[in-house]
């Protein structure tokens, strides 16, 4: 847009808050490589791959082998040049001009009118440059903006050889000059999985990945470029449980460019609810300001507002907070709005109390989240970047992921580092859906340089993002990074003589980053690492506010840490004695293939077999620490899936190659789901065991390309079997069988677990049957029911169903373990709601089981569908028990999700399931292609 001088003057005279904001994002840009041999139209926000692909200069980077064939792209420098910036004003009235870059990835040199504006080296920071003098010097030349992005691969290798770099500091991810994989990622403040991960390609994109705009103002005006809102209970301190009887404190701090009037500046708060109704207006007191920030606070009575609760615990009550700066005579200078919620959220790591010890809780410390003073069981998964390229991530795609999470009883995502800090609109979605976001600073699986320039960069990054995100009630935690303490403890730790790497870790993650959090907020807890043994003491006046516990325990029975564990051994899968005992499970997982339909979006038809060259190329899961030929390493990783299928399920052997590939993909998903359900149930049972285990976040929820990974949802947002299996085992009240075969034992126990905030009385029903669905007797048990009481967030052993030696019971009853099933169900009422759940236990693997044809029958609805339509299908098993019943939508022409899938059916049982449509390009024709299968179908040719 262009203003004439007359219009400009009128606008400024009409409002003291007038300023001209010119959006520089959009089309009209040009992308060139360093020697000019490639020049294509471009847009902002973007990255070089996206504009090259749009211009047909390259193929889809995520298709086939393109991710490796295009290795020339990230080793070149790329320049984005704007169109003529005719919207920028050069007048005496608009005397100040600032360029605001919301995100530049990563090593950028910026020029305006061929004059240097500045250089950047951090993808995660907002950069603001005063270009007033440069713009005036343009004269009659139309301004043009140019941003040169250096190759992060080349630059990080160069940085790794500089004097302030430690060549021994790159744990796991080496600086191999002959490989771009991982490159020297610790030397770039850039999304670390851009350099490759065991679920991600090594693309190393570059470009203006977030918006760019210009701000022009008259003297005495300010532009707010960031704002902190911190809502906490009076007297609250980070990492400590606050007094819920205290009033709320509302603290607002606005960062700005420009200059405030020299007169006294006031601050006020206006609060409205989600219906637009006025709640309160209050002045903020204790105002302090400098040339960049103004801060004030006020107290709000608890009775004036309603609490915000996570999904499944209460309402997600949100308010709009308008913060206004006023000058002389109360005339507004500027204002900003933020959506806020009133809640407290604390990661309680305090010592286990004497009363808890008396109740059987193991000594040590807690590892539990508490919202509004209420401990709760965290149910969820780890969230990774939803696309390899952030500029094309959109609200439809992410909204579907949050809908899936909300529908599956989840209340938390761990936003894994090192991807990128999520944009505000994603936190907005989490606020609305009640999904807490355990957030992390972008450091992962490496030791990071600690030269002063790096520390300053880390601090600016953390300070900006801490302030930007803090107003969201979904923000649950700040962690320093991924698995950092675990690396120190395993490889570098010394209690008496800490080495260089341990000292670097402590300086960055126990001094610099907590300072940034604690200086800005009292409402959020901080831990230095996703894996953490907790603190010995807190001292908020110390340079190191948390004294880490490390391995300092009170005894061999004490439990302090959370867990992060993986097992790819098919022979020990489902062994409950192999699972770690801890207070919280932050990561655990297994891998599976995406569906053949998702593969079809990323692989040529001749590559749709197992394992094709595309499958081998896209698989990045390899044996830990192994080196050698990449294809052979990939095949070794794929063997983890293959061995698990061969050990535990019937192996598909279809005559048709396409059908066999589809069956293989699905079968890997079944063993993946079964493994995760087994682990989640074990961890959830821990809420009533000595470890008082209070969270299970599986790895991982989503995916960014078609590949064998740990995800529950594929890159197309099509759901794997794991999604539905985890949805089921995350039900508020569950029943499950736990079978211990270690040391030659065969102990079978049945437990009921509840994560409700109140005690319940439950009825457990059971029946032993064979796969034909016929009743059998095992020991003294055939069928019946048992009543149990379960405490709040607790587990109860159903002692009536305990079989201490199942092998003897089976043989004594002349029952073949390969033809025996225990069918379980539970029903409980609480607060007017009835909770039900069912489970199946089979002592022999399904690979050994004497499966029968269940004769699945599927009844399909009719009619055309549109966005939001719901279709009800009914599936039944008239002939025998059906294991892992799967309703499959056989086309990419429709997207959506099922109310239930991947379940067992008793003989004669029918179940109705609903498919909710997101998009339908088939005009309802997809319904005819829906099929129902079970694991029995793997036995068919």
Short mmCIF file of N, CA, C and O in Angstrom, two decimals, residues 473-587:
data_model
loop_
_atom_site.label_atom_id
_atom_site.label_comp_id
_atom_site.label_asym_id
_atom_site.label_seq_id
_atom_site.Cartn_x
_atom_site.Cartn_y
_atom_site.Cartn_z
N UNK A 473 -2.32 -20.65 28.28
CA UNK A 473 -2.53 -21.58 29.40
C UNK A 473 -2.10 -23.00 29.08
O UNK A 473 -1.90 -23.81 29.99
N UNK A 474 -1.95 -23.34 27.81
CA UNK A 474 -1.50 -24.69 27.43
C UNK A 474 -0.02 -24.90 27.66
O UNK A 474 0.44 -26.05 27.65
N UNK A 475 0.73 -23.84 27.88
CA UNK A 475 2.16 -23.99 28.16
C UNK A 475 2.32 -24.69 29.50
O UNK A 475 1.88 -24.20 30.53
N UNK A 476 2.99 -25.84 29.50
CA UNK A 476 3.07 -26.67 30.71
C UNK A 476 4.44 -26.64 31.37
O UNK A 476 4.54 -26.84 32.58
N UNK A 477 5.50 -26.42 30.58
CA UNK A 477 6.85 -26.61 31.10
C UNK A 477 7.84 -26.06 30.10
O UNK A 477 7.58 -26.05 28.89
N UNK A 478 8.97 -25.59 30.58
CA UNK A 478 10.14 -25.36 29.74
C UNK A 478 11.22 -26.36 30.14
O UNK A 478 11.60 -26.43 31.30
N UNK A 479 11.69 -27.13 29.16
CA UNK A 479 12.84 -28.01 29.37
C UNK A 479 14.00 -27.48 28.53
O UNK A 479 13.80 -26.97 27.43
N UNK A 480 15.21 -27.64 29.06
CA UNK A 480 16.38 -27.11 28.36
C UNK A 480 16.65 -27.78 27.03
O UNK A 480 17.19 -27.16 26.12
N UNK A 481 16.27 -29.04 26.88
CA UNK A 481 16.49 -29.74 25.63
C UNK A 481 16.24 -31.22 25.79
O UNK A 481 15.75 -31.70 26.82
N UNK A 482 16.59 -31.97 24.77
CA UNK A 482 16.26 -33.39 24.67
C UNK A 482 17.41 -34.28 25.13
O UNK A 482 18.52 -34.20 24.58
N UNK A 483 17.15 -35.08 26.17
CA UNK A 483 18.04 -36.16 26.61
C UNK A 483 19.44 -35.68 27.01
O UNK A 483 20.40 -36.46 27.00
N UNK A 484 19.55 -34.43 27.40
CA UNK A 484 20.88 -33.86 27.64
C UNK A 484 21.53 -34.40 28.91
O UNK A 484 22.72 -34.74 28.91
N UNK A 485 20.77 -34.47 30.02
CA UNK A 485 21.36 -34.99 31.24
C UNK A 485 21.71 -36.46 31.10
O UNK A 485 22.73 -36.92 31.63
N UNK A 486 20.90 -37.21 30.36
CA UNK A 486 21.19 -38.63 30.17
C UNK A 486 22.54 -38.83 29.49
O UNK A 486 23.31 -39.75 29.83
N UNK A 487 22.86 -37.96 28.52
CA UNK A 487 24.15 -38.05 27.83
C UNK A 487 25.29 -37.76 28.80
O UNK A 487 26.31 -38.47 28.83
N UNK A 488 25.12 -36.72 29.61
CA UNK A 488 26.16 -36.37 30.59
C UNK A 488 26.39 -37.53 31.54
O UNK A 488 27.53 -37.95 31.80
N UNK A 489 25.31 -38.08 32.09
CA UNK A 489 25.43 -39.14 33.08
C UNK A 489 26.04 -40.40 32.49
O UNK A 489 26.81 -41.11 33.15
N UNK A 490 25.72 -40.70 31.27
CA UNK A 490 26.18 -41.96 30.66
C UNK A 490 27.62 -41.88 30.19
O UNK A 490 28.37 -42.85 30.28
N UNK A 491 28.02 -40.70 29.70
CA UNK A 491 29.33 -40.61 29.05
C UNK A 491 30.35 -39.73 29.80
O UNK A 491 31.55 -40.00 29.72
N UNK A 492 29.90 -38.67 30.46
CA UNK A 492 30.84 -37.63 30.86
C UNK A 492 30.81 -37.27 32.34
O UNK A 492 31.58 -36.44 32.78
N UNK A 493 29.94 -37.88 33.13
CA UNK A 493 29.69 -37.37 34.48
C UNK A 493 30.83 -37.69 35.45
O UNK A 493 31.38 -38.79 35.47
N UNK A 494 31.13 -36.70 36.26
CA UNK A 494 32.01 -36.90 37.41
C UNK A 494 31.50 -36.03 38.54
O UNK A 494 31.35 -34.81 38.38
N UNK A 495 31.22 -36.64 39.69
CA UNK A 495 30.74 -35.88 40.84
C UNK A 495 31.85 -35.07 41.47
O UNK A 495 31.62 -33.97 41.99
N UNK A 496 33.08 -35.57 41.41
CA UNK A 496 34.20 -34.93 42.08
C UNK A 496 35.00 -34.00 41.19
O UNK A 496 35.50 -32.96 41.65
N UNK A 497 35.14 -34.35 39.93
CA UNK A 497 35.98 -33.56 39.02
C UNK A 497 35.28 -33.40 37.67
O UNK A 497 35.65 -34.06 36.69
N UNK A 498 34.24 -32.56 37.61
CA UNK A 498 33.50 -32.38 36.35
C UNK A 498 34.43 -31.95 35.22
O UNK A 498 35.29 -31.07 35.41
N UNK A 499 34.26 -32.56 34.07
CA UNK A 499 35.08 -32.24 32.91
C UNK A 499 34.49 -31.09 32.12
O UNK A 499 33.46 -30.50 32.47
N UNK A 500 35.13 -30.79 31.01
CA UNK A 500 34.74 -29.63 30.19
C UNK A 500 33.30 -29.75 29.69
O UNK A 500 32.54 -28.79 29.74
N UNK A 501 32.91 -30.93 29.21
CA UNK A 501 31.57 -31.07 28.64
C UNK A 501 30.50 -30.97 29.71
O UNK A 501 29.43 -30.41 29.48
N UNK A 502 30.75 -31.54 30.87
CA UNK A 502 29.78 -31.40 31.96
C UNK A 502 29.64 -29.94 32.37
O UNK A 502 28.52 -29.46 32.63
N UNK A 503 30.75 -29.22 32.42
CA UNK A 503 30.70 -27.80 32.79
C UNK A 503 29.95 -26.99 31.74
O UNK A 503 29.21 -26.06 32.07
N UNK A 504 30.14 -27.33 30.46
CA UNK A 504 29.41 -26.64 29.40
C UNK A 504 27.91 -26.88 29.56
O UNK A 504 27.10 -25.95 29.44
N UNK A 505 27.55 -28.12 29.78
CA UNK A 505 26.14 -28.46 30.00
C UNK A 505 25.57 -27.63 31.14
O UNK A 505 24.48 -27.05 31.03
N UNK A 506 26.26 -27.57 32.24
CA UNK A 506 25.75 -26.85 33.40
C UNK A 506 25.65 -25.36 33.14
O UNK A 506 24.70 -24.70 33.57
N UNK A 507 26.62 -24.81 32.44
CA UNK A 507 26.59 -23.38 32.17
C UNK A 507 25.38 -23.01 31.30
O UNK A 507 24.68 -22.03 31.58
N UNK A 508 25.13 -23.79 30.27
CA UNK A 508 24.04 -23.46 29.34
C UNK A 508 22.68 -23.80 29.95
O UNK A 508 21.76 -22.96 29.94
N UNK A 509 22.54 -25.00 30.49
CA UNK A 509 21.22 -25.51 30.83
C UNK A 509 20.85 -25.36 32.31
O UNK A 509 19.68 -25.52 32.67
N UNK A 510 21.82 -25.05 33.13
CA UNK A 510 21.53 -24.83 34.55
C UNK A 510 21.80 -23.39 34.98
O UNK A 510 21.50 -23.02 36.13
N UNK A 511 22.34 -22.57 34.06
CA UNK A 511 22.59 -21.17 34.39
C UNK A 511 21.91 -20.23 33.40
O UNK A 511 21.03 -19.45 33.77
N UNK A 512 22.28 -20.31 32.11
CA UNK A 512 21.78 -19.34 31.13
C UNK A 512 20.28 -19.49 30.88
O UNK A 512 19.52 -18.52 31.00
N UNK A 513 19.83 -20.69 30.53
CA UNK A 513 18.43 -20.86 30.16
C UNK A 513 17.46 -20.67 31.34
O UNK A 513 16.44 -20.00 31.19
N UNK A 514 17.73 -21.24 32.53
CA UNK A 514 16.79 -20.98 33.63
C UNK A 514 16.72 -19.50 33.99
O UNK A 514 15.67 -19.02 34.42
N UNK A 515 17.82 -18.78 33.82
CA UNK A 515 17.79 -17.35 34.07
C UNK A 515 16.76 -16.67 33.17
O UNK A 515 16.00 -15.80 33.62
N UNK A 516 16.71 -17.08 31.91
CA UNK A 516 15.77 -16.49 30.96
C UNK A 516 14.33 -16.80 31.35
O UNK A 516 13.43 -15.97 31.19
N UNK A 517 14.09 -18.01 31.84
CA UNK A 517 12.74 -18.38 32.26
C UNK A 517 12.36 -17.65 33.54
O UNK A 517 11.32 -16.99 33.63
N UNK A 518 13.19 -17.76 34.56
CA UNK A 518 12.85 -17.22 35.87
C UNK A 518 12.79 -15.70 35.88
O UNK A 518 12.09 -15.10 36.70
N UNK A 519 13.52 -15.04 34.97
CA UNK A 519 13.47 -13.59 34.89
C UNK A 519 12.16 -13.09 34.30
O UNK A 519 11.79 -11.92 34.49
N UNK A 520 11.45 -13.96 33.60
CA UNK A 520 10.26 -13.53 32.88
C UNK A 520 8.95 -14.08 33.43
O UNK A 520 7.89 -13.50 33.19
N UNK A 521 8.99 -15.19 34.12
CA UNK A 521 7.73 -15.82 34.54
C UNK A 521 7.90 -16.50 35.89
O UNK A 521 8.96 -17.05 36.20
N UNK A 522 6.84 -16.45 36.65
CA UNK A 522 6.76 -17.22 37.90
C UNK A 522 5.79 -18.39 37.76
O UNK A 522 5.63 -19.18 38.68
N UNK A 523 5.14 -18.49 36.61
CA UNK A 523 4.06 -19.45 36.46
C UNK A 523 4.49 -20.78 35.86
O UNK A 523 3.71 -21.74 35.87
N UNK A 524 5.72 -20.87 35.35
CA UNK A 524 6.14 -22.06 34.61
C UNK A 524 7.37 -22.69 35.25
O UNK A 524 8.32 -22.00 35.62
N UNK A 525 7.36 -24.01 35.33
CA UNK A 525 8.51 -24.75 35.83
C UNK A 525 9.56 -24.90 34.73
O UNK A 525 9.24 -24.89 33.53
N UNK A 526 10.80 -25.07 35.15
CA UNK A 526 11.91 -25.30 34.22
C UNK A 526 12.70 -26.51 34.69
O UNK A 526 12.94 -26.70 35.89
N UNK A 527 13.10 -27.35 33.72
CA UNK A 527 14.06 -28.42 33.98
C UNK A 527 15.12 -28.36 32.88
O UNK A 527 14.84 -27.94 31.76
N UNK A 528 16.36 -28.75 33.17
CA UNK A 528 17.42 -28.57 32.18
C UNK A 528 17.39 -29.58 31.05
O UNK A 528 18.01 -29.36 30.00
N UNK A 529 16.69 -30.68 31.21
CA UNK A 529 16.74 -31.76 30.23
C UNK A 529 15.44 -32.55 30.29
O UNK A 529 14.82 -32.67 31.34
N UNK A 530 15.05 -33.11 29.14
CA UNK A 530 13.83 -33.92 29.11
C UNK A 530 13.96 -35.14 30.01
O UNK A 530 12.97 -35.64 30.54
N UNK A 531 15.17 -35.66 30.13
CA UNK A 531 15.46 -36.72 31.09
C UNK A 531 16.15 -36.06 32.28
O UNK A 531 17.21 -35.45 32.12
N UNK A 532 15.57 -36.21 33.47
CA UNK A 532 16.07 -35.41 34.59
C UNK A 532 15.84 -36.15 35.90
O UNK A 532 14.75 -36.63 36.16
N UNK A 533 16.91 -36.20 36.70
CA UNK A 533 16.83 -36.82 38.02
C UNK A 533 16.36 -35.84 39.08
O UNK A 533 16.29 -36.20 40.26
N UNK A 534 16.05 -34.62 38.68
CA UNK A 534 15.51 -33.66 39.62
C UNK A 534 16.58 -32.83 40.31
O UNK A 534 17.77 -32.94 40.04
N UNK A 535 16.13 -32.00 41.24
CA UNK A 535 17.02 -31.08 41.93
C UNK A 535 17.18 -31.47 43.40
O UNK A 535 16.27 -32.03 44.02
N UNK A 536 18.35 -31.14 43.93
CA UNK A 536 18.58 -31.30 45.37
C UNK A 536 18.02 -30.13 46.15
O UNK A 536 17.50 -30.29 47.25
N UNK A 537 18.14 -28.93 45.57
CA UNK A 537 17.57 -27.74 46.20
C UNK A 537 17.36 -26.66 45.15
O UNK A 537 17.96 -26.69 44.07
N UNK A 538 16.49 -25.71 45.50
CA UNK A 538 16.23 -24.55 44.66
C UNK A 538 16.71 -23.31 45.39
O UNK A 538 16.45 -23.13 46.58
N UNK A 539 17.40 -22.45 44.64
CA UNK A 539 17.85 -21.17 45.19
C UNK A 539 17.74 -20.14 44.08
O UNK A 539 18.60 -20.04 43.21
N UNK A 540 16.65 -19.38 44.10
CA UNK A 540 16.37 -18.47 43.01
C UNK A 540 17.29 -17.26 42.99
O UNK A 540 17.27 -16.48 42.03
N UNK A 541 18.09 -17.07 44.01
CA UNK A 541 19.07 -15.99 44.04
C UNK A 541 20.44 -16.43 43.55
O UNK A 541 21.36 -15.62 43.45
N UNK A 542 20.57 -17.71 43.24
CA UNK A 542 21.87 -18.26 42.84
C UNK A 542 22.04 -18.18 41.32
O UNK A 542 21.06 -18.16 40.56
N UNK A 543 23.29 -18.16 40.89
CA UNK A 543 23.59 -18.24 39.46
C UNK A 543 23.08 -19.55 38.89
O UNK A 543 22.64 -19.63 37.74
N UNK A 544 23.11 -20.61 39.70
CA UNK A 544 22.55 -21.91 39.32
C UNK A 544 21.35 -22.17 40.23
O UNK A 544 21.49 -22.73 41.31
N UNK A 545 20.14 -21.76 39.79
CA UNK A 545 18.97 -21.84 40.67
C UNK A 545 18.60 -23.25 41.10
O UNK A 545 18.01 -23.44 42.16
N UNK A 546 18.92 -24.23 40.26
CA UNK A 546 18.65 -25.63 40.60
C UNK A 546 19.99 -26.34 40.80
O UNK A 546 20.82 -26.35 39.89
N UNK A 547 20.17 -26.93 41.95
CA UNK A 547 21.32 -27.79 42.17
C UNK A 547 20.89 -29.19 41.74
O UNK A 547 20.03 -29.81 42.38
N UNK A 548 21.44 -29.73 40.64
CA UNK A 548 20.94 -31.00 40.12
C UNK A 548 21.30 -32.17 41.02
O UNK A 548 22.36 -32.21 41.63
N UNK A 549 20.40 -33.12 41.06
CA UNK A 549 20.64 -34.31 41.89
C UNK A 549 21.67 -35.22 41.24
O UNK A 549 22.48 -35.84 41.93
N UNK A 550 21.60 -35.34 39.92
CA UNK A 550 22.42 -36.33 39.21
C UNK A 550 22.21 -37.71 39.84
O UNK A 550 21.07 -38.20 39.87
N UNK A 551 23.25 -38.35 40.35
CA UNK A 551 23.15 -39.71 40.91
C UNK A 551 23.17 -39.70 42.44
O UNK A 551 23.39 -40.73 43.07
N UNK A 552 22.92 -38.55 43.01
CA UNK A 552 22.93 -38.41 44.47
C UNK A 552 21.58 -38.86 45.01
O UNK A 552 20.60 -38.12 44.97
N UNK A 553 21.52 -40.08 45.52
CA UNK A 553 20.26 -40.64 46.00
C UNK A 553 20.32 -40.89 47.50
O UNK A 553 21.38 -40.90 48.10
N UNK A 554 19.15 -41.13 48.08
CA UNK A 554 19.07 -41.43 49.51
C UNK A 554 19.14 -42.92 49.79
O UNK A 554 19.10 -43.32 50.96
N UNK A 555 19.20 -43.74 48.74
CA UNK A 555 19.29 -45.18 48.95
C UNK A 555 18.92 -45.94 47.70
O UNK A 555 18.38 -45.38 46.74
N UNK A 556 19.16 -47.24 47.69
CA UNK A 556 18.93 -48.05 46.48
C UNK A 556 17.46 -48.16 46.10
O UNK A 556 17.16 -48.45 44.94
N UNK A 557 16.54 -47.96 47.03
CA UNK A 557 15.11 -48.07 46.73
C UNK A 557 14.49 -46.75 46.29
O UNK A 557 13.33 -46.71 45.92
N UNK A 558 15.26 -45.66 46.37
CA UNK A 558 14.73 -44.35 46.03
C UNK A 558 14.55 -44.21 44.53
O UNK A 558 15.36 -44.69 43.73
N UNK A 559 13.46 -43.55 44.14
CA UNK A 559 13.16 -43.32 42.72
C UNK A 559 13.01 -41.82 42.51
O UNK A 559 12.23 -41.17 43.20
N UNK A 560 13.75 -41.30 41.53
CA UNK A 560 13.73 -39.86 41.27
C UNK A 560 13.37 -39.52 39.82
O UNK A 560 12.67 -38.55 39.56
N UNK A 561 13.89 -40.25 38.88
CA UNK A 561 13.92 -39.81 37.49
C UNK A 561 12.68 -40.24 36.71
O UNK A 561 11.94 -41.14 37.10
N UNK A 562 12.52 -39.58 35.58
CA UNK A 562 11.60 -40.07 34.56
C UNK A 562 12.36 -41.05 33.67
O UNK A 562 13.56 -41.26 33.84
N UNK A 563 11.68 -41.66 32.71
CA UNK A 563 12.31 -42.69 31.88
C UNK A 563 12.21 -42.33 30.40
O UNK A 563 11.31 -41.62 29.97
N UNK A 564 13.15 -42.86 29.65
CA UNK A 564 13.26 -42.67 28.21
C UNK A 564 13.91 -43.94 27.69
O UNK A 564 15.13 -44.11 27.79
N UNK A 565 13.09 -44.90 27.20
CA UNK A 565 13.63 -46.24 26.93
C UNK A 565 12.99 -46.84 25.68
O UNK A 565 11.78 -46.66 25.44
N UNK A 566 13.80 -47.55 24.92
CA UNK A 566 13.36 -48.23 23.69
C UNK A 566 13.90 -49.65 23.69
O UNK A 566 15.02 -49.90 24.15
N UNK A 567 13.10 -50.56 23.14
CA UNK A 567 13.54 -51.94 23.02
C UNK A 567 13.11 -52.46 21.65
O UNK A 567 11.92 -52.47 21.32
N UNK A 568 14.09 -52.87 20.83
CA UNK A 568 13.79 -53.36 19.48
C UNK A 568 14.02 -54.87 19.36
O UNK A 568 14.02 -55.41 18.25
N UNK A 569 14.18 -55.55 20.48
CA UNK A 569 14.41 -56.99 20.48
C UNK A 569 13.06 -57.71 20.46
O UNK A 569 12.31 -57.67 21.43
N UNK A 570 12.77 -58.38 19.36
CA UNK A 570 11.48 -59.05 19.23
C UNK A 570 11.27 -60.11 20.30
O UNK A 570 10.14 -60.37 20.72
N UNK A 571 12.35 -60.71 20.77
CA UNK A 571 12.22 -61.79 21.75
C UNK A 571 11.83 -61.29 23.14
O UNK A 571 11.27 -62.05 23.93
N UNK A 572 12.17 -60.05 23.45
CA UNK A 572 11.82 -59.54 24.78
C UNK A 572 10.69 -58.53 24.76
O UNK A 572 10.37 -57.93 25.79
N UNK A 573 10.09 -58.31 23.59
CA UNK A 573 8.89 -57.47 23.55
C UNK A 573 7.82 -58.09 24.44
O UNK A 573 7.69 -59.32 24.53
N UNK A 574 7.05 -57.28 25.09
CA UNK A 574 5.95 -57.70 25.97
C UNK A 574 6.44 -58.32 27.28
O UNK A 574 5.64 -58.89 28.02
N UNK A 575 7.71 -58.19 27.58
CA UNK A 575 8.24 -58.66 28.86
C UNK A 575 8.15 -57.50 29.85
O UNK A 575 8.94 -56.55 29.79
N UNK A 576 7.20 -57.56 30.78
CA UNK A 576 6.98 -56.43 31.67
C UNK A 576 8.16 -56.21 32.62
O UNK A 576 8.31 -55.11 33.17
N UNK A 577 9.00 -57.21 32.80
CA UNK A 577 10.17 -57.01 33.67
C UNK A 577 11.28 -56.23 32.96
O UNK A 577 12.25 -55.83 33.60
N UNK A 578 11.13 -56.02 31.64
CA UNK A 578 12.15 -55.27 30.89
C UNK A 578 11.87 -53.77 30.88
O UNK A 578 12.71 -52.99 30.45
N UNK A 579 10.69 -53.36 31.33
CA UNK A 579 10.34 -51.95 31.29
C UNK A 579 10.96 -51.20 32.46
O UNK A 579 11.01 -51.72 33.58
N UNK A 580 11.41 -49.99 32.23
CA UNK A 580 12.05 -49.24 33.31
C UNK A 580 11.03 -48.79 34.36
O UNK A 580 9.87 -48.51 34.05
N UNK A 581 11.48 -48.75 35.60
CA UNK A 581 10.66 -48.25 36.70
C UNK A 581 11.07 -46.80 36.97
O UNK A 581 12.21 -46.52 37.30
N UNK A 582 10.15 -45.91 36.80
CA UNK A 582 10.42 -44.50 37.03
C UNK A 582 9.15 -43.78 37.41
O UNK A 582 8.07 -44.38 37.52
N UNK A 583 9.25 -42.49 37.60
CA UNK A 583 8.10 -41.68 38.02
C UNK A 583 7.26 -41.20 36.85
O UNK A 583 6.11 -40.82 37.04
N UNK A 584 7.83 -41.22 35.61
CA UNK A 584 7.14 -40.64 34.46
C UNK A 584 7.84 -41.17 33.21
O UNK A 584 9.08 -41.22 33.16
N UNK A 585 7.08 -41.59 32.21
CA UNK A 585 7.66 -42.10 30.96
C UNK A 585 7.57 -41.02 29.90
O UNK A 585 6.50 -40.75 29.36
N UNK A 586 8.71 -40.40 29.58
CA UNK A 586 8.73 -39.28 28.64
C UNK A 586 8.92 -39.73 27.20
O UNK A 586 8.55 -39.01 26.28
N UNK A 587 9.50 -40.90 27.00
CA UNK A 587 9.70 -41.45 25.66
C UNK A 587 9.74 -42.97 25.72
O UNK A 587 10.40 -43.54 26.59
#
